[in-house]
Amino acid sequence: MDVRELVGQARQGRPRAVARLISLVENAVENAENAAQTAQAGVSAGGDRAASAAASRALREAMAELATGGARPRPARVIGLTGSPGVGKSTSTGMLIRAFRRRGSTVGVLAVDPSSPFTGGALLGDRVRMQDHATDPGVFIRSMSSRGHLGGLAWATPQALRVLEAAGCDVILVETVGVGQAEVEIARLADTTVVILAPGMGDGVQAAKAGILEVADVLVVNKADRDGVQTTVRELRNMTGLVETPWRPPIVMTVASKGEGADDLLAALDKHQAYLEESGEARRRRLARARDEIEAIALAQLRSRFAVLHGDRLDALAERLLGAETDPYAAADDLIAALR
């Protein structure tokens, strides 16, 4: 199918076209990575480079069509959900889908699963947990493999967001892989970041370590029917009270498997959305998101060009460094000069 026609069908909200566009994004990234790895290995990369170039052209055409088709009157709300493995991110995502659908909002979901470091495959278990919404025409769910990308997201997630927004999604929920204390890339992508915790998942010191709590706009203590929930809430309240910021993350207790706390969570999300709009923070975050997206694409292109030079020039510079003929900074300058 012609890329322009594919984008046109995606704008009409046709699920197959949306799915094919997101696949185009993922495949372009994979082809580029394969070509770069082949070049770094010093192997002839004619076929890989040809596939990468073709996928890149198609992706560029699709992104140009999406970007110039006219901005929506109101951008989609992007809500990120993150937390450690086992806290109930997928179940909480399903609960939010039901809550937003009751309002009549169309919902897009990007659920990122970790990929195997050995095979590159992924279970994509989030899709299994959201089967209740599989036949709802107002919900589009896409599972994505992280493909080794760090930070809790996939490399293609920002472009996939553009596809879902163009398809008319009012709300886009982005569920990260199970993250630890520093994989907080979602905070740079979402308008509102929801950090989900659960009683018994670690003490307050673990929760307070740099990263995961600092990105929270809303804190959710899921599985609130377990013992120790009040202790968890008290520790979170003490920690959030230590920092003076214009927005203090509210703490919401939920039992996502039973749908309990959905209204409280929606109210907290709406309150944060109102704060974003009134303070001008919404525009600042979206501007930062656009800047990061441009920078990531530019760096990826530089890495691709760097990979082509990797085999010969870099090896030669390494030999000169070992032979005390140059220093590492001068060698790096030489390599960068070649990119120009």
PDB file of N, CA and C in Angstrom, residues 246-292:
ATOM      1  N   PRO A 246       6.135  23.007  43.011  1.00  0.00           N
ATOM      2  CA  PRO A 246       4.796  23.543  42.731  1.00  0.00           C
ATOM      3  C   PRO A 246       3.726  22.461  42.707  1.00  0.00           C
ATOM      4  N   TRP A 247       4.116  21.250  42.322  1.00  0.00           N
ATOM      5  CA  TRP A 247       3.164  20.141  42.266  1.00  0.00           C
ATOM      6  C   TRP A 247       3.654  19.019  43.175  1.00  0.00           C
ATOM      7  N   ARG A 248       2.851  18.666  44.153  1.00  0.00           N
ATOM      8  CA  ARG A 248       3.188  17.551  45.037  1.00  0.00           C
ATOM      9  C   ARG A 248       2.367  16.334  44.616  1.00  0.00           C
ATOM     10  N   PRO A 249       3.025  15.220  44.267  1.00  0.00           N
ATOM     11  CA  PRO A 249       2.293  14.059  43.754  1.00  0.00           C
ATOM     12  C   PRO A 249       1.274  13.527  44.762  1.00  0.00           C
ATOM     13  N   PRO A 250       0.011  13.424  44.360  1.00  0.00           N
ATOM     14  CA  PRO A 250      -0.965  12.785  45.246  1.00  0.00           C
ATOM     15  C   PRO A 250      -0.726  11.293  45.316  1.00  0.00           C
ATOM     16  N   ILE A 251      -1.147  10.680  46.401  1.00  0.00           N
ATOM     17  CA  ILE A 251      -1.006   9.233  46.599  1.00  0.00           C
ATOM     18  C   ILE A 251      -2.382   8.598  46.528  1.00  0.00           C
ATOM     19  N   VAL A 252      -2.565   7.677  45.598  1.00  0.00           N
ATOM     20  CA  VAL A 252      -3.861   7.041  45.371  1.00  0.00           C
ATOM     21  C   VAL A 252      -3.728   5.552  45.666  1.00  0.00           C
ATOM     22  N   MET A 253      -4.649   5.007  46.426  1.00  0.00           N
ATOM     23  CA  MET A 253      -4.669   3.571  46.716  1.00  0.00           C
ATOM     24  C   MET A 253      -5.661   2.884  45.776  1.00  0.00           C
ATOM     25  N   THR A 254      -5.232   1.779  45.170  1.00  0.00           N
ATOM     26  CA  THR A 254      -6.089   1.056  44.244  1.00  0.00           C
ATOM     27  C   THR A 254      -5.978  -0.448  44.470  1.00  0.00           C
ATOM     28  N   VAL A 255      -7.003  -1.141  44.018  1.00  0.00           N
ATOM     29  CA  VAL A 255      -6.939  -2.599  43.842  1.00  0.00           C
ATOM     30  C   VAL A 255      -7.359  -2.808  42.395  1.00  0.00           C
ATOM     31  N   ALA A 256      -6.408  -2.696  41.486  1.00  0.00           N
ATOM     32  CA  ALA A 256      -6.714  -2.648  40.056  1.00  0.00           C
ATOM     33  C   ALA A 256      -7.426  -3.904  39.570  1.00  0.00           C
ATOM     34  N   SER A 257      -7.113  -5.039  40.146  1.00  0.00           N
ATOM     35  CA  SER A 257      -7.745  -6.290  39.705  1.00  0.00           C
ATOM     36  C   SER A 257      -9.250  -6.283  39.940  1.00  0.00           C
ATOM     37  N   LYS A 258      -9.692  -5.455  40.897  1.00  0.00           N
ATOM     38  CA  LYS A 258     -11.131  -5.345  41.194  1.00  0.00           C
ATOM     39  C   LYS A 258     -11.722  -4.017  40.712  1.00  0.00           C
ATOM     40  N   GLY A 259     -10.899  -3.180  40.120  1.00  0.00           N
ATOM     41  CA  GLY A 259     -11.383  -1.879  39.656  1.00  0.00           C
ATOM     42  C   GLY A 259     -11.548  -0.855  40.758  1.00  0.00           C
ATOM     43  N   GLU A 260     -11.054  -1.163  41.947  1.00  0.00           N
ATOM     44  CA  GLU A 260     -11.232  -0.239  43.072  1.00  0.00           C
ATOM     45  C   GLU A 260     -10.197   0.887  43.002  1.00  0.00           C
ATOM     46  N   GLY A 261     -10.664   2.113  43.203  1.00  0.00           N
ATOM     47  CA  GLY A 261      -9.783   3.271  43.170  1.00  0.00           C
ATOM     48  C   GLY A 261      -9.671   3.922  41.811  1.00  0.00           C
ATOM     49  N   ALA A 262     -10.406   3.423  40.818  1.00  0.00           N
ATOM     50  CA  ALA A 262     -10.314   3.977  39.465  1.00  0.00           C
ATOM     51  C   ALA A 262     -10.755   5.434  39.431  1.00  0.00           C
ATOM     52  N   ASP A 263     -11.857   5.753  40.123  1.00  0.00           N
ATOM     53  CA  ASP A 263     -12.357   7.130  40.123  1.00  0.00           C
ATOM     54  C   ASP A 263     -11.364   8.073  40.804  1.00  0.00           C
ATOM     55  N   ASP A 264     -10.757   7.607  41.901  1.00  0.00           N
ATOM     56  CA  ASP A 264      -9.769   8.439  42.596  1.00  0.00           C
ATOM     57  C   ASP A 264      -8.550   8.688  41.705  1.00  0.00           C
ATOM     58  N   LEU A 265      -8.145   7.663  40.970  1.00  0.00           N
ATOM     59  CA  LEU A 265      -6.998   7.825  40.081  1.00  0.00           C
ATOM     60  C   LEU A 265      -7.320   8.779  38.939  1.00  0.00           C
ATOM     61  N   LEU A 266      -8.505   8.649  38.373  1.00  0.00           N
ATOM     62  CA  LEU A 266      -8.907   9.574  37.311  1.00  0.00           C
ATOM     63  C   LEU A 266      -8.941  11.015  37.812  1.00  0.00           C
ATOM     64  N   ALA A 267      -9.452  11.203  39.021  1.00  0.00           N
ATOM     65  CA  ALA A 267      -9.515  12.552  39.599  1.00  0.00           C
ATOM     66  C   ALA A 267      -8.109  13.127  39.769  1.00  0.00           C
ATOM     67  N   ALA A 268      -7.165  12.306  40.213  1.00  0.00           N
ATOM     68  CA  ALA A 268      -5.785  12.769  40.379  1.00  0.00           C
ATOM     69  C   ALA A 268      -5.169  13.117  39.030  1.00  0.00           C
ATOM     70  N   LEU A 269      -5.446  12.308  38.009  1.00  0.00           N
ATOM     71  CA  LEU A 269      -4.922  12.585  36.668  1.00  0.00           C
ATOM     72  C   LEU A 269      -5.508  13.875  36.103  1.00  0.00           C
ATOM     73  N   ASP A 270      -6.812  14.079  36.312  1.00  0.00           N
ATOM     74  CA  ASP A 270      -7.451  15.305  35.823  1.00  0.00           C
ATOM     75  C   ASP A 270      -6.905  16.538  36.533  1.00  0.00           C
ATOM     76  N   LYS A 271      -6.656  16.404  37.819  1.00  0.00           N
ATOM     77  CA  LYS A 271      -6.120  17.532  38.576  1.00  0.00           C
ATOM     78  C   LYS A 271      -4.725  17.901  38.074  1.00  0.00           C
ATOM     79  N   HIS A 272      -3.915  16.878  37.765  1.00  0.00           N
ATOM     80  CA  HIS A 272      -2.579  17.171  37.246  1.00  0.00           C
ATOM     81  C   HIS A 272      -2.658  17.765  35.842  1.00  0.00           C
ATOM     82  N   GLN A 273      -3.597  17.296  35.031  1.00  0.00           N
ATOM     83  CA  GLN A 273      -3.755  17.852  33.695  1.00  0.00           C
ATOM     84  C   GLN A 273      -4.137  19.333  33.769  1.00  0.00           C
ATOM     85  N   ALA A 274      -5.029  19.664  34.704  1.00  0.00           N
ATOM     86  CA  ALA A 274      -5.410  21.062  34.888  1.00  0.00           C
ATOM     87  C   ALA A 274      -4.220  21.904  35.321  1.00  0.00           C
ATOM     88  N   TYR A 275      -3.404  21.360  36.207  1.00  0.00           N
ATOM     89  CA  TYR A 275      -2.196  22.071  36.647  1.00  0.00           C
ATOM     90  C   TYR A 275      -1.252  22.315  35.469  1.00  0.00           C
ATOM     91  N   LEU A 276      -1.078  21.306  34.618  1.00  0.00           N
ATOM     92  CA  LEU A 276      -0.195  21.445  33.470  1.00  0.00           C
ATOM     93  C   LEU A 276      -0.650  22.581  32.556  1.00  0.00           C
ATOM     94  N   GLU A 277      -1.945  22.637  32.298  1.00  0.00           N
ATOM     95  CA  GLU A 277      -2.469  23.651  31.383  1.00  0.00           C
ATOM     96  C   GLU A 277      -2.395  25.048  31.994  1.00  0.00           C
ATOM     97  N   GLU A 278      -2.754  25.152  33.266  1.00  0.00           N
ATOM     98  CA  GLU A 278      -2.787  26.467  33.911  1.00  0.00           C
ATOM     99  C   GLU A 278      -1.391  27.047  34.125  1.00  0.00           C
ATOM    100  N   SER A 279      -0.424  26.188  34.402  1.00  0.00           N
ATOM    101  CA  SER A 279       0.929  26.663  34.705  1.00  0.00           C
ATOM    102  C   SER A 279       1.802  26.838  33.472  1.00  0.00           C
ATOM    103  N   GLY A 280       1.340  26.344  32.330  1.00  0.00           N
ATOM    104  CA  GLY A 280       2.164  26.370  31.132  1.00  0.00           C
ATOM    105  C   GLY A 280       3.141  25.211  31.047  1.00  0.00           C
ATOM    106  N   GLU A 281       3.111  24.335  32.045  1.00  0.00           N
ATOM    107  CA  GLU A 281       4.013  23.191  32.078  1.00  0.00           C
ATOM    108  C   GLU A 281       3.722  22.210  30.940  1.00  0.00           C
ATOM    109  N   ALA A 282       2.451  22.152  30.501  1.00  0.00           N
ATOM    110  CA  ALA A 282       2.094  21.231  29.421  1.00  0.00           C
ATOM    111  C   ALA A 282       2.865  21.560  28.150  1.00  0.00           C
ATOM    112  N   ARG A 283       2.886  22.840  27.783  1.00  0.00           N
ATOM    113  CA  ARG A 283       3.624  23.233  26.574  1.00  0.00           C
ATOM    114  C   ARG A 283       5.118  22.990  26.745  1.00  0.00           C
ATOM    115  N   ARG A 284       5.645  23.281  27.937  1.00  0.00           N
ATOM    116  CA  ARG A 284       7.071  23.082  28.164  1.00  0.00           C
ATOM    117  C   ARG A 284       7.440  21.615  28.003  1.00  0.00           C
ATOM    118  N   ARG A 285       6.605  20.718  28.539  1.00  0.00           N
ATOM    119  CA  ARG A 285       6.900  19.287  28.434  1.00  0.00           C
ATOM    120  C   ARG A 285       6.804  18.807  26.994  1.00  0.00           C
ATOM    121  N   ARG A 286       5.788  19.290  26.266  1.00  0.00           N
ATOM    122  CA  ARG A 286       5.637  18.850  24.880  1.00  0.00           C
ATOM    123  C   ARG A 286       6.757  19.390  24.008  1.00  0.00           C
ATOM    124  N   LEU A 287       7.216  20.603  24.313  1.00  0.00           N
ATOM    125  CA  LEU A 287       8.344  21.162  23.580  1.00  0.00           C
ATOM    126  C   LEU A 287       9.609  20.354  23.847  1.00  0.00           C
ATOM    127  N   ALA A 288       9.811  19.992  25.118  1.00  0.00           N
ATOM    128  CA  ALA A 288      10.973  19.167  25.471  1.00  0.00           C
ATOM    129  C   ALA A 288      10.885  17.804  24.795  1.00  0.00           C
ATOM    130  N   ARG A 289       9.674  17.249  24.694  1.00  0.00           N
ATOM    131  CA  ARG A 289       9.481  15.958  24.043  1.00  0.00           C
ATOM    132  C   ARG A 289       9.848  16.049  22.559  1.00  0.00           C
ATOM    133  N   ALA A 290       9.425  17.130  21.903  1.00  0.00           N
ATOM    134  CA  ALA A 290       9.755  17.310  20.492  1.00  0.00           C
ATOM    135  C   ALA A 290      11.260  17.484  20.307  1.00  0.00           C
ATOM    136  N   ARG A 291      11.879  18.231  21.213  1.00  0.00           N
ATOM    137  CA  ARG A 291      13.323  18.440  21.139  1.00  0.00           C
ATOM    138  C   ARG A 291      14.074  17.119  21.307  1.00  0.00           C
ATOM    139  N   ASP A 292      13.651  16.312  22.272  1.00  0.00           N
ATOM    140  CA  ASP A 292      14.300  15.013  22.502  1.00  0.00           C
ATOM    141  C   ASP A 292      14.134  14.093  21.297  1.00  0.00           C
TER     142      ASP A 292
END
